[in-house]
PDB file of C-alpha atoms in Angstrom:
ATOM      1  CA  MET A   1      -0.394   2.284  24.223  1.00 46.00           C
ATOM      2  CA  GLY A   2       1.279   4.332  21.487  1.00 49.00           C
ATOM      3  CA  ALA A   3       0.077   7.460  19.765  1.00 50.00           C
ATOM      4  CA  PRO A   4      -3.644   8.105  19.396  1.00 54.00           C
ATOM      5  CA  LYS A   5      -5.206   7.273  16.060  1.00 62.00           C
ATOM      6  CA  LYS A   6      -5.784  10.116  13.604  1.00 64.00           C
ATOM      7  CA  ALA A   7      -9.546   9.833  13.869  1.00 65.00           C
ATOM      8  CA  ASP A   8      -9.375  10.161  17.666  1.00 80.00           C
ATOM      9  CA  TRP A   9      -7.557  13.502  17.794  1.00 88.00           C
ATOM     10  CA  ARG A  10      -9.559  14.887  14.903  1.00 90.00           C
ATOM     11  CA  GLU A  11     -12.791  13.929  16.645  1.00 90.00           C
ATOM     12  CA  GLU A  12     -11.586  15.599  19.847  1.00 92.00           C
ATOM     13  CA  ARG A  13     -10.709  18.732  17.866  1.00 93.00           C
ATOM     14  CA  ARG A  14     -14.236  18.867  16.395  1.00 93.00           C
ATOM     15  CA  LYS A  15     -15.759  18.396  19.859  1.00 93.00           C
ATOM     16  CA  ARG A  16     -13.507  21.134  21.249  1.00 94.00           C
ATOM     17  CA  ALA A  17     -14.643  23.458  18.457  1.00 94.00           C
ATOM     18  CA  TRP A  18     -18.285  22.648  19.291  1.00 94.00           C
ATOM     19  CA  GLU A  19     -17.639  23.343  22.978  1.00 94.00           C
ATOM     20  CA  LEU A  20     -15.981  26.702  22.226  1.00 95.00           C
ATOM     21  CA  LYS A  21     -18.896  27.687  19.974  1.00 93.00           C
ATOM     22  CA  GLN A  22     -21.342  26.866  22.799  1.00 93.00           C
ATOM     23  CA  ARG A  23     -19.325  29.188  25.059  1.00 95.00           C
ATOM     24  CA  GLY A  24     -19.884  32.039  22.605  1.00 95.00           C
ATOM     25  CA  TRP A  25     -16.639  32.068  20.665  1.00 95.00           C
ATOM     26  CA  LYS A  26     -16.708  33.348  17.088  1.00 95.00           C
ATOM     27  CA  GLN A  27     -15.963  30.836  14.351  1.00 94.00           C
ATOM     28  CA  LYS A  28     -12.894  32.733  13.116  1.00 95.00           C
ATOM     29  CA  ASP A  29     -11.418  32.736  16.646  1.00 95.00           C
ATOM     30  CA  ILE A  30     -12.059  28.999  16.981  1.00 95.00           C
ATOM     31  CA  ALA A  31     -10.344  28.422  13.633  1.00 95.00           C
ATOM     32  CA  VAL A  32      -7.253  30.347  14.760  1.00 95.00           C
ATOM     33  CA  ALA A  33      -7.177  28.610  18.149  1.00 95.00           C
ATOM     34  CA  LEU A  34      -7.418  25.116  16.612  1.00 94.00           C
ATOM     35  CA  GLY A  35      -5.259  25.816  13.540  1.00 95.00           C
ATOM     36  CA  VAL A  36      -7.904  25.028  10.942  1.00 95.00           C
ATOM     37  CA  THR A  37      -9.806  26.999   8.315  1.00 95.00           C
ATOM     38  CA  GLU A  38     -13.017  28.872   8.995  1.00 94.00           C
ATOM     39  CA  GLY A  39     -14.654  26.645   6.384  1.00 95.00           C
ATOM     40  CA  ALA A  40     -13.817  23.557   8.439  1.00 94.00           C
ATOM     41  CA  ILE A  41     -15.347  25.141  11.540  1.00 94.00           C
ATOM     42  CA  SER A  42     -18.441  26.056   9.534  1.00 95.00           C
ATOM     43  CA  GLN A  43     -18.841  22.445   8.334  1.00 94.00           C
ATOM     44  CA  TRP A  44     -18.382  21.090  11.869  1.00 93.00           C
ATOM     45  CA  MET A  45     -20.951  23.494  13.294  1.00 94.00           C
ATOM     46  CA  LYS A  46     -23.470  22.549  10.595  1.00 95.00           C
ATOM     47  CA  SER A  47     -22.900  18.855  11.316  1.00 92.00           C
ATOM     48  CA  GLY A  48     -23.260  19.513  15.052  1.00 92.00           C
ATOM     49  CA  ARG A  49     -26.526  21.405  14.576  1.00 93.00           C
ATOM     50  CA  GLU A  50     -28.006  18.738  12.290  1.00 93.00           C
ATOM     51  CA  LYS A  51     -26.845  15.553  14.038  1.00 92.00           C
ATOM     52  CA  GLY A  52     -25.776  16.706  17.483  1.00 88.00           C
ATOM     53  CA  GLU A  53     -22.606  15.313  19.011  1.00 85.00           C
ATOM     54  CA  GLU A  54     -22.977  12.160  16.879  1.00 88.00           C
ATOM     55  CA  GLY A  55     -22.221  14.313  13.822  1.00 89.00           C
ATOM     56  CA  LEU A  56     -18.846  15.280  15.290  1.00 89.00           C
ATOM     57  CA  LYS A  57     -17.697  11.707  15.879  1.00 89.00           C
ATOM     58  CA  ALA A  58     -15.122  10.002  13.702  1.00 85.00           C
ATOM     59  CA  HIS A  59     -16.490   7.746  11.021  1.00 79.00           C
ATOM     60  CA  PRO A  60     -13.720   5.627   9.514  1.00 74.00           C
ATOM     61  CA  ALA A  61     -13.670   5.508   5.733  1.00 75.00           C
ATOM     62  CA  LYS A  62     -15.698   2.585   4.494  1.00 79.00           C
ATOM     63  CA  GLY A  63     -13.550   1.683   1.498  1.00 81.00           C
ATOM     64  CA  ALA A  64     -14.490  -0.908  -1.054  1.00 83.00           C
ATOM     65  CA  THR A  65     -15.815  -4.201   0.243  1.00 84.00           C
ATOM     66  CA  PRO A  66     -13.286  -6.973  -0.299  1.00 85.00           C
ATOM     67  CA  ARG A  67     -14.102  -9.309  -3.178  1.00 89.00           C
ATOM     68  CA  LEU A  68     -12.799 -12.298  -1.246  1.00 90.00           C
ATOM     69  CA  THR A  69     -14.582 -13.123   1.981  1.00 90.00           C
ATOM     70  CA  ALA A  70     -12.556 -13.482   5.176  1.00 89.00           C
ATOM     71  CA  GLU A  71     -12.888 -17.258   4.852  1.00 92.00           C
ATOM     72  CA  GLN A  72     -11.575 -17.180   1.282  1.00 92.00           C
ATOM     73  CA  GLN A  73      -8.684 -14.927   2.297  1.00 90.00           C
ATOM     74  CA  ALA A  74      -7.854 -17.410   5.049  1.00 90.00           C
ATOM     75  CA  ARG A  75      -7.644 -20.127   2.352  1.00 92.00           C
ATOM     76  CA  LEU A  76      -5.107 -18.202   0.246  1.00 91.00           C
ATOM     77  CA  PRO A  77      -2.122 -19.870   1.979  1.00 90.00           C
ATOM     78  CA  GLU A  78      -3.586 -23.236   0.905  1.00 91.00           C
ATOM     79  CA  VAL A  79      -3.693 -22.021  -2.700  1.00 91.00           C
ATOM     80  CA  LEU A  80      -0.068 -20.906  -2.476  1.00 90.00           C
ATOM     81  CA  ALA A  81       0.939 -24.173  -0.806  1.00 90.00           C
ATOM     82  CA  LYS A  82      -0.402 -26.200  -3.748  1.00 91.00           C
ATOM     83  CA  GLY A  83       2.244 -24.547  -5.880  1.00 89.00           C
ATOM     84  CA  ALA A  84       2.078 -22.766  -9.213  1.00 89.00           C
ATOM     85  CA  VAL A  85       2.574 -26.033 -11.085  1.00 90.00           C
ATOM     86  CA  ALA A  86      -0.778 -27.297  -9.753  1.00 92.00           C
ATOM     87  CA  TYR A  87      -2.424 -24.435 -11.655  1.00 92.00           C
ATOM     88  CA  GLY A  88      -0.591 -25.242 -14.893  1.00 91.00           C
ATOM     89  CA  PHE A  89       2.297 -22.794 -14.672  1.00 89.00           C
ATOM     90  CA  PRO A  90       5.852 -23.797 -15.585  1.00 87.00           C
ATOM     91  CA  GLY A  91       8.125 -23.615 -12.533  1.00 81.00           C
ATOM     92  CA  ASP A  92       6.987 -23.433  -8.956  1.00 82.00           C
ATOM     93  CA  VAL A  93       7.285 -19.664  -8.553  1.00 84.00           C
ATOM     94  CA  TRP A  94       4.301 -17.466  -7.707  1.00 87.00           C
ATOM     95  CA  THR A  95       3.927 -14.086  -9.375  1.00 86.00           C
ATOM     96  CA  SER A  96       1.078 -11.638  -8.976  1.00 88.00           C
ATOM     97  CA  ARG A  97      -0.281 -12.525 -12.429  1.00 91.00           C
ATOM     98  CA  ARG A  98      -0.209 -16.233 -11.645  1.00 91.00           C
ATOM     99  CA  LEU A  99      -1.911 -15.671  -8.309  1.00 92.00           C
ATOM    100  CA  ALA A 100      -4.640 -13.612  -9.991  1.00 94.00           C
ATOM    101  CA  VAL A 101      -5.330 -16.555 -12.317  1.00 94.00           C
ATOM    102  CA  ALA A 102      -5.329 -19.038  -9.403  1.00 94.00           C
ATOM    103  CA  ILE A 103      -7.746 -16.872  -7.386  1.00 94.00           C
ATOM    104  CA  LYS A 104     -10.056 -16.659 -10.407  1.00 94.00           C
ATOM    105  CA  ARG A 105      -9.993 -20.462 -10.826  1.00 93.00           C
ATOM    106  CA  GLU A 106     -10.283 -21.261  -7.113  1.00 93.00           C
ATOM    107  CA  PHE A 107     -12.834 -18.663  -5.972  1.00 94.00           C
ATOM    108  CA  GLY A 108     -14.303 -17.246  -9.199  1.00 94.00           C
ATOM    109  CA  VAL A 109     -13.180 -13.753  -8.223  1.00 92.00           C
ATOM    110  CA  SER A 110     -11.191 -11.458 -10.523  1.00 93.00           C
ATOM    111  CA  TYR A 111      -8.357  -9.448  -9.007  1.00 91.00           C
ATOM    112  CA  HIS A 112      -5.911  -7.119 -10.684  1.00 93.00           C
ATOM    113  CA  PRO A 113      -2.399  -8.608 -10.423  1.00 91.00           C
ATOM    114  CA  ASP A 114      -1.154  -5.523  -8.545  1.00 89.00           C
ATOM    115  CA  HIS A 115      -3.733  -6.122  -5.829  1.00 89.00           C
ATOM    116  CA  CYS A 116      -2.660  -9.764  -5.484  1.00 89.00           C
ATOM    117  CA  GLY A 117       0.696  -8.507  -4.251  1.00 85.00           C
ATOM    118  CA  TYR A 118      -1.124  -6.537  -1.551  1.00 87.00           C
ATOM    119  CA  LEU A 119      -3.082  -9.622  -0.481  1.00 88.00           C
ATOM    120  CA  VAL A 120       0.109 -11.675  -0.180  1.00 87.00           C
ATOM    121  CA  ARG A 121       1.969  -8.948   1.754  1.00 87.00           C
ATOM    122  CA  LYS A 122      -1.012  -8.752   4.116  1.00 85.00           C
ATOM    123  CA  MET A 123      -0.331 -12.435   4.898  1.00 85.00           C
ATOM    124  CA  GLY A 124       3.314 -11.595   5.657  1.00 86.00           C
ATOM    125  CA  LEU A 125       4.654 -13.161   2.446  1.00 83.00           C
ATOM    126  CA  SER A 126       6.046 -11.818  -0.816  1.00 80.00           C
ATOM    127  CA  LEU A 127       5.727 -12.831  -4.438  1.00 75.00           C
ATOM    128  CA  GLN A 128       8.802 -13.551  -6.494  1.00 69.00           C
ATOM    129  CA  LYS A 129       9.542 -12.511 -10.029  1.00 66.00           C
ATOM    130  CA  PRO A 130      11.035 -15.451 -11.925  1.00 63.00           C
ATOM    131  CA  VAL A 131      14.452 -14.918 -13.481  1.00 69.00           C
ATOM    132  CA  VAL A 132      14.124 -15.472 -17.198  1.00 74.00           C
ATOM    133  CA  ARG A 133      17.348 -16.722 -18.761  1.00 78.00           C
ATOM    134  CA  ALA A 134      18.092 -18.334 -22.069  1.00 80.00           C
ATOM    135  CA  SER A 135      18.473 -22.099 -21.914  1.00 78.00           C
ATOM    136  CA  GLN A 136      21.575 -21.819 -24.149  1.00 86.00           C
ATOM    137  CA  ARG A 137      23.313 -19.543 -21.648  1.00 86.00           C
ATOM    138  CA  ASN A 138      27.022 -20.333 -21.207  1.00 89.00           C
ATOM    139  CA  GLU A 139      28.026 -19.426 -17.647  1.00 89.00           C
ATOM    140  CA  GLN A 140      31.759 -20.003 -18.238  1.00 91.00           C
ATOM    141  CA  ALA A 141      31.837 -17.687 -21.256  1.00 90.00           C
ATOM    142  CA  ILE A 142      29.965 -15.005 -19.302  1.00 90.00           C
ATOM    143  CA  ALA A 143      32.373 -15.248 -16.352  1.00 91.00           C
ATOM    144  CA  HIS A 144      35.377 -15.057 -18.715  1.00 91.00           C
ATOM    145  CA  TRP A 145      33.956 -11.959 -20.431  1.00 89.00           C
ATOM    146  CA  LYS A 146      33.236 -10.253 -17.094  1.00 89.00           C
ATOM    147  CA  ASN A 147      36.717 -10.948 -15.731  1.00 90.00           C
ATOM    148  CA  GLN A 148      38.831 -10.480 -18.886  1.00 88.00           C
ATOM    149  CA  GLN A 149      37.108  -8.300 -21.470  1.00 86.00           C
ATOM    150  CA  TRP A 150      34.907  -6.002 -19.398  1.00 87.00           C
ATOM    151  CA  PRO A 151      37.768  -4.461 -17.366  1.00 85.00           C
ATOM    152  CA  GLN A 152      39.513  -3.546 -20.650  1.00 83.00           C
ATOM    153  CA  LEU A 153      36.357  -1.885 -21.975  1.00 83.00           C
ATOM    154  CA  LYS A 154      35.635   0.176 -18.861  1.00 78.00           C
ATOM    155  CA  LYS A 155      36.634   3.825 -19.013  1.00 73.00           C
ATOM    156  CA  LYS A 156      39.869   4.471 -17.238  1.00 71.00           C
ATOM    157  CA  PRO A 157      40.221   7.635 -15.121  1.00 68.00           C
ATOM    158  CA  ASN A 158      41.779  10.563 -16.911  1.00 67.00           C
ATOM    159  CA  LYS A 159      45.301  11.394 -15.687  1.00 66.00           C
ATOM    160  CA  LYS A 160      44.466  15.120 -15.607  1.00 67.00           C
ATOM    161  CA  SER A 161      41.335  14.633 -13.458  1.00 57.00           C
ATOM    162  CA  ALA A 162      43.274  12.450 -10.987  1.00 55.00           C
ATOM    163  CA  GLN A 163      45.694  15.334 -10.153  1.00 56.00           C
TER     164      GLN A 163
END
């Protein structure tokens, strides 16, 4: 079962406050008993008077409506499966910017690249940042420098600090 959701215990706390008020408790005593401010109790009592017990119930935050429909979100794996090359990108690596462009082309919906990462993580996947390296890169020369020259350049421990 797990722990109760936040909205559940908060709703129960508001109902408990309402019940204590009906029994004749003062608002400041209710606030102390429930560990909340008197202002919170005042707001709950006003809501209870205006809307009854319905006013004390939890109402989850609405949030912004998604730009992609559930059906379109379900099609996102198909878009990713086509590959980045199918959308004109060099290399078959998806980034959030590339996905934003693909979503715009496929569904006509604009998304900020940062939000594309959220959409992909929601599917249980992750986007990759391509490694940009020079085409003239000489791996042997780099390895030689790391093994031969870098150790000579590193600071050596001071003899006095080692004692």
